[in-house]
Short mmCIF file of C-alpha atoms and ligand atoms in Angstrom, two decimals:
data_model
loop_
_atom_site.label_atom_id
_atom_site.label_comp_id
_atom_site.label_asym_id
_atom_site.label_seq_id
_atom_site.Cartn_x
_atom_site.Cartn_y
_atom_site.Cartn_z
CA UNK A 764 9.10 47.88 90.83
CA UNK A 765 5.39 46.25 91.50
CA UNK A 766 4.99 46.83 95.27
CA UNK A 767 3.03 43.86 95.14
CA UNK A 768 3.94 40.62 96.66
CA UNK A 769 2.80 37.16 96.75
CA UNK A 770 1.00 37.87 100.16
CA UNK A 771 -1.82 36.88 101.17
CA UNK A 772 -4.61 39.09 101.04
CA UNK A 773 -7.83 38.92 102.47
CA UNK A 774 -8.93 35.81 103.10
CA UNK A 775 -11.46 33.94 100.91
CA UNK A 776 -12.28 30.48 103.14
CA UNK A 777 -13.40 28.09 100.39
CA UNK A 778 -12.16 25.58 102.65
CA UNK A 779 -14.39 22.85 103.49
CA UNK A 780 -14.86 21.55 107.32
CA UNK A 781 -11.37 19.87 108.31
CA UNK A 782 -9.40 22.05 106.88
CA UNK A 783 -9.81 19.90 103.14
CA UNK A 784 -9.62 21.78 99.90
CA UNK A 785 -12.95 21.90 99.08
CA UNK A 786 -13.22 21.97 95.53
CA UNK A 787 -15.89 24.55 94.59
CA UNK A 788 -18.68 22.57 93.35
CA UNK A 789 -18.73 22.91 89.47
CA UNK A 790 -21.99 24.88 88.96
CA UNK A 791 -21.41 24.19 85.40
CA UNK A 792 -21.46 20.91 83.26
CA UNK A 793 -17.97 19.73 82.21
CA UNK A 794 -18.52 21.93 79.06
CA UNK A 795 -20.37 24.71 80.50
CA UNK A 796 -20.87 28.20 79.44
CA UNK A 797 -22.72 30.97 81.23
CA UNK A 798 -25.26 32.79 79.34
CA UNK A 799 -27.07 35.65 80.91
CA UNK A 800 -29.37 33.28 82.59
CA UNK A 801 -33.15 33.72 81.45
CA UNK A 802 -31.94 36.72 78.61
CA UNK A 803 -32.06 36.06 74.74
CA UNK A 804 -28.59 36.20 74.89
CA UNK A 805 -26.49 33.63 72.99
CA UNK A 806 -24.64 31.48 75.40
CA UNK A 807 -20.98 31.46 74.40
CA UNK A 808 -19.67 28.27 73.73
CA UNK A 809 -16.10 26.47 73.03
CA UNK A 810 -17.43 26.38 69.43
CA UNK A 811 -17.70 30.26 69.19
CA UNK A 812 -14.58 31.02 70.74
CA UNK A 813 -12.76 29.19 68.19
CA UNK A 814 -14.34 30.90 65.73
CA UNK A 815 -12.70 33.76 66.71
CA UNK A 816 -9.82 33.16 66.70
CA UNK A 817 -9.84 31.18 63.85
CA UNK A 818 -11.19 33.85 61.68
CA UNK A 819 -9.04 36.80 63.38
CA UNK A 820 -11.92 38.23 64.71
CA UNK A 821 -9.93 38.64 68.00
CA UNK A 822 -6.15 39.17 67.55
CA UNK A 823 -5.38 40.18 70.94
CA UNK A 824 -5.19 37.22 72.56
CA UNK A 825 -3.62 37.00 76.57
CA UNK A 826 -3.45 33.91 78.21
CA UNK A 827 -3.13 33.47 82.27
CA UNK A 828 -1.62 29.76 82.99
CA UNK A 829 -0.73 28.10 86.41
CA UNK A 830 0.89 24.90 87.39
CA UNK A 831 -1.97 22.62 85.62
CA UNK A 832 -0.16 23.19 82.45
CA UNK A 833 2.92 21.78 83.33
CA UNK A 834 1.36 18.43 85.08
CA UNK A 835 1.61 16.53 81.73
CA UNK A 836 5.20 17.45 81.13
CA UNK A 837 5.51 15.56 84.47
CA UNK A 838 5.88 18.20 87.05
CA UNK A 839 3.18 18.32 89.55
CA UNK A 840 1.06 21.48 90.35
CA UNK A 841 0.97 22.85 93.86
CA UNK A 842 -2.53 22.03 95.60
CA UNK A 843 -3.90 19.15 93.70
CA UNK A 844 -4.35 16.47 96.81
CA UNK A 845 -2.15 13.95 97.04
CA UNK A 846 -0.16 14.75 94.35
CA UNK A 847 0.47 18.75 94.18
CA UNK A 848 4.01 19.68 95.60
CA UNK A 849 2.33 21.32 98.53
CA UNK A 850 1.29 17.57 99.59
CA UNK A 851 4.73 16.36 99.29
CA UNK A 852 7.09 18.93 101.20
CA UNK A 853 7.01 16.77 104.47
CA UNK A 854 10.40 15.30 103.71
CA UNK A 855 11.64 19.31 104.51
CA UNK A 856 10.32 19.66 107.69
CA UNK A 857 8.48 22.72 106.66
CA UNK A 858 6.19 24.92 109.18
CA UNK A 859 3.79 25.41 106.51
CA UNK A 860 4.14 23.94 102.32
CA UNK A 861 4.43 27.89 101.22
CA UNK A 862 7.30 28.22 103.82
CA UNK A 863 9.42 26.88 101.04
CA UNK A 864 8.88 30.27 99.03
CA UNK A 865 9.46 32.37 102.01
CA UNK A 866 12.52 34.71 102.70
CA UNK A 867 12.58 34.14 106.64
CA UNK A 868 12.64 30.63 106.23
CA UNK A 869 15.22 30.68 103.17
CA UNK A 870 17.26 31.94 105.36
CA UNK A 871 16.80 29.99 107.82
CA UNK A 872 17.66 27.05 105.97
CA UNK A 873 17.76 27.18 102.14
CA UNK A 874 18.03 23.69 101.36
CA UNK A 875 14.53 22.37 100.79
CA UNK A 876 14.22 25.32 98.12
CA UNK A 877 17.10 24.01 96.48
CA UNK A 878 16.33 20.69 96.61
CA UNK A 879 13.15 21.48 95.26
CA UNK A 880 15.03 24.13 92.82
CA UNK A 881 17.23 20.99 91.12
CA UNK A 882 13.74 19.17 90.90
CA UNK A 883 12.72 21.92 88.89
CA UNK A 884 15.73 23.46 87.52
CA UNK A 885 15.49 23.96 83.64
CA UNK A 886 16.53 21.02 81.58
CA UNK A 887 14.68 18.12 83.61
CA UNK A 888 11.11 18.56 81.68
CA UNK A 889 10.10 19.47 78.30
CA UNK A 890 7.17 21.23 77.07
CA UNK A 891 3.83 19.42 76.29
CA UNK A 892 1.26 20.13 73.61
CA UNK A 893 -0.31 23.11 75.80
CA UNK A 894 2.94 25.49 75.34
CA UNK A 895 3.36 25.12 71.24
CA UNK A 896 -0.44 25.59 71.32
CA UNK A 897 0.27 29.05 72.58
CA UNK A 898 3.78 28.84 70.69
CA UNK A 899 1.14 28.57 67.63
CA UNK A 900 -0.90 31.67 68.78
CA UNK A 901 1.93 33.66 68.54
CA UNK A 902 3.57 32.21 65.68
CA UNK A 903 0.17 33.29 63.96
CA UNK A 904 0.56 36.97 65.57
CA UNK A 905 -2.28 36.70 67.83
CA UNK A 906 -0.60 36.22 71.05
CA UNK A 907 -0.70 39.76 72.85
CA UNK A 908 0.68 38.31 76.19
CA UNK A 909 1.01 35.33 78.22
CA UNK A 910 1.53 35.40 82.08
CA UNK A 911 2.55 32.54 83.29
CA UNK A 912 2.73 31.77 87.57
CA UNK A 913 5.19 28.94 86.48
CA UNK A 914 8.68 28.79 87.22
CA UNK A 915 9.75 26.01 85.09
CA UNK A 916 10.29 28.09 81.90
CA UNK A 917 8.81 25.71 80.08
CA UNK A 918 7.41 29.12 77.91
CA UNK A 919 10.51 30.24 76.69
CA UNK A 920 11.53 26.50 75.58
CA UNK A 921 8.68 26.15 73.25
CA UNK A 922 10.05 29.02 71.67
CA UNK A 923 7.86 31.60 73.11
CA UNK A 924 9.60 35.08 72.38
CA UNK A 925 10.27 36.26 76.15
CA UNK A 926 8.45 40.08 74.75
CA UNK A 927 5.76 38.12 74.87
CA UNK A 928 6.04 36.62 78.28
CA UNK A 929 5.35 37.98 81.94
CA UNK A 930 6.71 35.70 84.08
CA UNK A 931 5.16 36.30 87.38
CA UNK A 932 6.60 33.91 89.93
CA UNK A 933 9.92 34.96 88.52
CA UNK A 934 12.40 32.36 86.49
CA UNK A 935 15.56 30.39 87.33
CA UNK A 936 17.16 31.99 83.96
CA UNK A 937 19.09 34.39 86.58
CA UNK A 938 20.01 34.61 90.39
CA UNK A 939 21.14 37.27 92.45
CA UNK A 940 23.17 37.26 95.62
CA UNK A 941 21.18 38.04 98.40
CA UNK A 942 24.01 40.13 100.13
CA UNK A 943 25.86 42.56 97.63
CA UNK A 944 22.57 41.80 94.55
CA UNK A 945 25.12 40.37 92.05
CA UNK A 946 23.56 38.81 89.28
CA UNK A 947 24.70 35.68 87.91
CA UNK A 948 23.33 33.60 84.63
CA UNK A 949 21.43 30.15 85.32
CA UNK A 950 24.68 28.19 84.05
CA UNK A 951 26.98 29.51 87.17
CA UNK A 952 24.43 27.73 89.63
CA UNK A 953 23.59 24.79 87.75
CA UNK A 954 26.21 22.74 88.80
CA UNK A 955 25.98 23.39 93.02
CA UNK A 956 22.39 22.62 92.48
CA UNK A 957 22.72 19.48 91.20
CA UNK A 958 25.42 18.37 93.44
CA UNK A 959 23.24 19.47 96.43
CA UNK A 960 25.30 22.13 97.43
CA UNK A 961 24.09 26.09 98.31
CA UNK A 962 25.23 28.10 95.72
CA UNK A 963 27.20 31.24 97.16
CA UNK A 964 28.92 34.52 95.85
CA UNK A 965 31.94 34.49 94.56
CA UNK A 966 32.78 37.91 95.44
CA UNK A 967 31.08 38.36 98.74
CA UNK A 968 30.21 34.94 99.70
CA UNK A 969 26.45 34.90 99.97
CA UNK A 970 24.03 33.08 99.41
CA UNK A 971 22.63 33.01 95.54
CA UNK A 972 18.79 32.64 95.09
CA UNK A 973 17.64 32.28 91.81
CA UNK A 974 15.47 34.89 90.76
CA UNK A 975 11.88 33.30 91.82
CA UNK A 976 9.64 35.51 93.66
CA UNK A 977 9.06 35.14 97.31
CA UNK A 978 6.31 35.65 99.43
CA UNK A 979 6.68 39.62 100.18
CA UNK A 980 9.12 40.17 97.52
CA UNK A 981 7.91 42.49 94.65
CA UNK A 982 6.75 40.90 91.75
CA UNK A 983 8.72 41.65 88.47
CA UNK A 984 8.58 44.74 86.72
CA UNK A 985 7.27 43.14 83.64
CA UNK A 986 4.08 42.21 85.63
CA UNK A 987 3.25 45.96 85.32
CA UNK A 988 2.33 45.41 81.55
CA UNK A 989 -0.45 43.88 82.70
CA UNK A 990 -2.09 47.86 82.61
CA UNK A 991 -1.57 47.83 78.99
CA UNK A 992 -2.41 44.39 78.01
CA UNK A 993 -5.57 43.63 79.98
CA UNK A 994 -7.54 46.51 79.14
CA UNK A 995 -6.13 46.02 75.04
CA UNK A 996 -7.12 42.10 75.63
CA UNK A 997 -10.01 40.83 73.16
CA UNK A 998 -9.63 37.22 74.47
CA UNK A 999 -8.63 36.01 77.70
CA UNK A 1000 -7.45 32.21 77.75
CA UNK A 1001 -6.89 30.95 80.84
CA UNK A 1002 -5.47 27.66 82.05
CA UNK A 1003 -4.35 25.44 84.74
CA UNK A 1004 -4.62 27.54 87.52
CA UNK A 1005 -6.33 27.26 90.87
CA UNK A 1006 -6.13 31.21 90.61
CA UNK A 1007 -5.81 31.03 94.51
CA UNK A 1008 -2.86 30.86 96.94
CA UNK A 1009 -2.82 29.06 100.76
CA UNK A 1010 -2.20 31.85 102.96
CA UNK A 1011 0.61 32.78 104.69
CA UNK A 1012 -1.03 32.71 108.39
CA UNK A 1013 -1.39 29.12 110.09
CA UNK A 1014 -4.91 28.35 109.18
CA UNK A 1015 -6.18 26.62 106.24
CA UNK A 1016 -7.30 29.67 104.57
CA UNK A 1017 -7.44 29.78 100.79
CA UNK A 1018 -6.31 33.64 99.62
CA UNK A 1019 -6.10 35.31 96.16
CA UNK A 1020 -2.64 35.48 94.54
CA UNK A 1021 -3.21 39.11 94.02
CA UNK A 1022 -2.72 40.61 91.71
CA UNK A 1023 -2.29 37.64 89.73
CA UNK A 1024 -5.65 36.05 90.55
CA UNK A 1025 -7.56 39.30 90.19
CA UNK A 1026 -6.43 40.04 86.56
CA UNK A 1027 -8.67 37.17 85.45
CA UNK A 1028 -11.15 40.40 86.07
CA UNK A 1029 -9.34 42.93 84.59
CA UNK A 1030 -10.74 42.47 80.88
CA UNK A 1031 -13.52 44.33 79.93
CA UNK A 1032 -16.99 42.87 80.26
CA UNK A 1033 -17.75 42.09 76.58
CA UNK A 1034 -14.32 40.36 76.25
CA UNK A 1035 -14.75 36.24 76.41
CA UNK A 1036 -13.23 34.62 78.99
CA UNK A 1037 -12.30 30.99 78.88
CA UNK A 1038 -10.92 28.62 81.41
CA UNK A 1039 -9.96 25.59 80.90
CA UNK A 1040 -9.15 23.44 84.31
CA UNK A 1041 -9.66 20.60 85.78
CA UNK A 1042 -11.64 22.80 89.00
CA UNK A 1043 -14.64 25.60 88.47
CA UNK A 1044 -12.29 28.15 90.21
CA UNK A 1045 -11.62 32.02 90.55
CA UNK A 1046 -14.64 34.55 89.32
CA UNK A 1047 -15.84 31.62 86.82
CA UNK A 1048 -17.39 30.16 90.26
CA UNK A 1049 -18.14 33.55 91.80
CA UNK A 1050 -19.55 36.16 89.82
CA UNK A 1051 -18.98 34.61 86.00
CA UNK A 1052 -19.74 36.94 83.01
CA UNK A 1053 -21.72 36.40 80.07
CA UNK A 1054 -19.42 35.44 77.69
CA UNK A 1055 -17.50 33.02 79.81
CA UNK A 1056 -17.17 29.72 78.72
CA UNK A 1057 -15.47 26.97 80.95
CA UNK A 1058 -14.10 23.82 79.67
CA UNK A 1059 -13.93 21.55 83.08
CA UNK A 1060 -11.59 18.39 82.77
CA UNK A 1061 -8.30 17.23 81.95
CA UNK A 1062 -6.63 20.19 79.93
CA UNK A 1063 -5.01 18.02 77.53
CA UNK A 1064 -7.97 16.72 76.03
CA UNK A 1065 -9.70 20.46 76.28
CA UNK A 1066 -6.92 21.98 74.37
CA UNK A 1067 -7.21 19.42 71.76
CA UNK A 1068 -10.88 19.85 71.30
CA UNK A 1069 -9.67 23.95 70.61
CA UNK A 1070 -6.80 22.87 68.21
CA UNK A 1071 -9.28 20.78 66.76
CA UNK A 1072 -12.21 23.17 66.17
CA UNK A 1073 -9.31 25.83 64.89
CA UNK A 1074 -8.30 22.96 61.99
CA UNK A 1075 -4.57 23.37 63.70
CA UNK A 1076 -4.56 19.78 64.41
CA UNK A 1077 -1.54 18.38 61.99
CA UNK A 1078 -0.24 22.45 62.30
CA UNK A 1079 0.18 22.12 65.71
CA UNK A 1080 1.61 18.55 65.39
CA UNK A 1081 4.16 19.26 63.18
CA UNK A 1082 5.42 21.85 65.38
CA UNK A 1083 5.97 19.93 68.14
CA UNK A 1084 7.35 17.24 66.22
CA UNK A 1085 10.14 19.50 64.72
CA UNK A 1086 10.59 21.53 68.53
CA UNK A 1087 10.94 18.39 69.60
CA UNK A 1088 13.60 17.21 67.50
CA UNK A 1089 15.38 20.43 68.31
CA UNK A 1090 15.79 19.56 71.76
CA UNK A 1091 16.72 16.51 70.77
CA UNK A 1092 19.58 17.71 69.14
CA UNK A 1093 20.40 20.08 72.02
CA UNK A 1094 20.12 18.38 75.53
CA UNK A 1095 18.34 20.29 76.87
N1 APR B 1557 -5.87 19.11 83.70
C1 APR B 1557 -6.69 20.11 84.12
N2 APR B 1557 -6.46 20.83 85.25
C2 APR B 1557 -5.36 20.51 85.97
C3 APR B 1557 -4.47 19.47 85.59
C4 APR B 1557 -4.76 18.77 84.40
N3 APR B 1557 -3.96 17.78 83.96
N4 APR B 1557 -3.46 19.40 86.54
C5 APR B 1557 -3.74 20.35 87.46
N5 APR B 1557 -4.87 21.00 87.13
C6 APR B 1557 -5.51 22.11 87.84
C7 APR B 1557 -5.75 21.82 89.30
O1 APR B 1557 -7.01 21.19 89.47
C8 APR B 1557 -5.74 23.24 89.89
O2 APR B 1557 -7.02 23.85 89.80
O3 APR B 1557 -4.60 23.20 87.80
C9 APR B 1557 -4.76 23.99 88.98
C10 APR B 1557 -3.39 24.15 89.62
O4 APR B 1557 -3.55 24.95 90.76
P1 APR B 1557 -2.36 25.10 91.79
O5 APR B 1557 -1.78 23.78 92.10
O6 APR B 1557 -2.89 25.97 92.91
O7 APR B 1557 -1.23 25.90 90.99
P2 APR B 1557 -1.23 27.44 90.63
O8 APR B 1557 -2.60 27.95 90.32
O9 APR B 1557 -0.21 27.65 89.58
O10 APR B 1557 -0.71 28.09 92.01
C11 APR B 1557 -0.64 29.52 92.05
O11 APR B 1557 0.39 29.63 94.23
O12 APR B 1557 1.73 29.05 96.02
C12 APR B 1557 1.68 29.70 94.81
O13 APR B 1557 3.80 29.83 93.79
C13 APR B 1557 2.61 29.11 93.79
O14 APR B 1557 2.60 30.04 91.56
C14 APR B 1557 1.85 29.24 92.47
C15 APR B 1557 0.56 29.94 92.86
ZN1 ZN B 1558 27.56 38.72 96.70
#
């Protein structure tokens, strides 16, 4: 089991003054790339990228993905101001937003985390064009991995094949009793969730969690591929993610998710690295590579200027036309 946790580890301030997320300023135009600055290198651009993967050149693709994805499905990320869940926990009573994903405080008082759980709880959202792109990927077998902080599952209902999914923050497919470690299916909580009530153990009485990672818990086995798949990557996609995580001490201190964060590093240098996010964030704002490109903006409208340039416009549309009716048929 990955010793890891979702701690916090040393602390990266990118805070402004006031305590504000400061977004890092985006060193890069909306459409930037970073060239070796001043070399005869080629600056890598959205344009090239495609090309590879359009013609195969890279058919190991592994994608990293964070809460941005799922905003245009309708459920909101975690730090974008205002509107990112961390900005609307007060009606818990919390210590701190990230209290709601900690053990001490679950047990404390487990309600807001399942209040927040039948918010979130598979069924209420559906994916958006962003999870059949990468539903595309691997129905074209060029989808190595994709690791996804996201807890909505929104992955596995665009059909994703779960071998091909590491997810992180852990899923609410199962639970497990926090007393005698019982596992139970995502159907035998449903119900309590959704009429407010605190699932508990039929055999021993305690309290069910589902099985979403905690601060300090270990992250999922699975999250160990990352040894393999990393260092096999020849394309790392990366999406939606602030690729950062508030830290668990009082102060307004911005902290990697390791490892999470730090495997946006863990490709080799001559592997192209592209983000597409609304923020210039992670190593793309620190110490960016040569072949990075970034794509700043909404990441709708990014990942159908990639679809585009890959001529998997009406591909991609009929697939979510015809996923779509699926779940029509099923309600999901
Ligand atoms: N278009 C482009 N970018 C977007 C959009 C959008 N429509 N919506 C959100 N974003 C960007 C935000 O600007 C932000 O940079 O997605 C990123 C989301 O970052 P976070 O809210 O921090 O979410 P995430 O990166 O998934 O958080 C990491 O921290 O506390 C933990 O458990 C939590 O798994 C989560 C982890
Ligand atoms: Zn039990």
């Amino acid at each position: 089991m990955a010793l890891w946790g979702r701690r916090a580890f040393s602390a990266l301030r990118v805070w402004g003054p006031g305590g504000g997320r400061k977004c890092i300023s985006n060193s890069v135009s909306a459409s930037g790339s970073f060239g070796s600055r001043g070399s005869s290198e080629k600056k890598f651009s959205l344009q090239d990228v495609a090309e590879l993967i359009r013609t195969r050149a890279c058919q190991r693709v592994v994608v990293m993905v964070g809460a941005g994805i799922s905003t245009p499905s309708g459920i909101p990320d975690f730090r974008s101001p205002g509107s990112g869940l961390y900005s609307n926990l007060l009606q818990y009573n919390l210590p701190y937003p990230e209290a709601i994903f900690e053990l001490e405080f679950f047990f404390h008082n487990p309600k807001p985390f399942f209040t927040l759980a039948k918010q979130l709880y598979p069924g209420n959202y559906r994916p958006n064009i962003i999870h059949y792109f990468f539903r595309l990927l691997d129905d074209k077998g060029l989808l190595l991995r994709l690791y996804t902080q996201n807890i909505d599952g929104l992955e596995r209902v665009s059909g994703i094949p779960v071998s091909k999914l590491v997810e992180a923050h852990g899923t609410f497919a199962s639970a497990t009793c926090t007393v005698c470690r019982r596992s139970f299916p995502e159907k035998d909580l449903w119900a309590d969730v959704m009429m407010d009530k605190v699932p508990c153990c039929p055999v021993c009485t305690g309290i069910v969690k589902p099985d979403i990672v905690f601060f300090g818990e270990p992250l999922p086995e699975r999250f160990l591929l990352h040894v393999l798949d990393f260092p096999m990557a020849d394309l790392l996609l990366i999406l939606g993610t602030s690729l950062e995580n508030q830290g668990l001490n009082s102060g307004p201190c911005a902290c990697q998710v390791e490892p999470f964060a730090s495997l946006s590093e863990a490709v080799r240098g001559s592997v192209p690295r592209l983000l597409i996010n609304r923020d210039l964030v992670g190593p793309f704002a620190w110490h960016p590579r040569s072949r990075d490109v970034v794509q700043l903006g909404d990441v709708v409208h990014n990942v159908e200027r990639l679809v585009e340039l890959l001529g998997w416009t009406e591909e991609l549309q009929d697939l979510v036309q015809r996923e779509t009716g699926k779940l029509d048929g099923r309600d999901i």
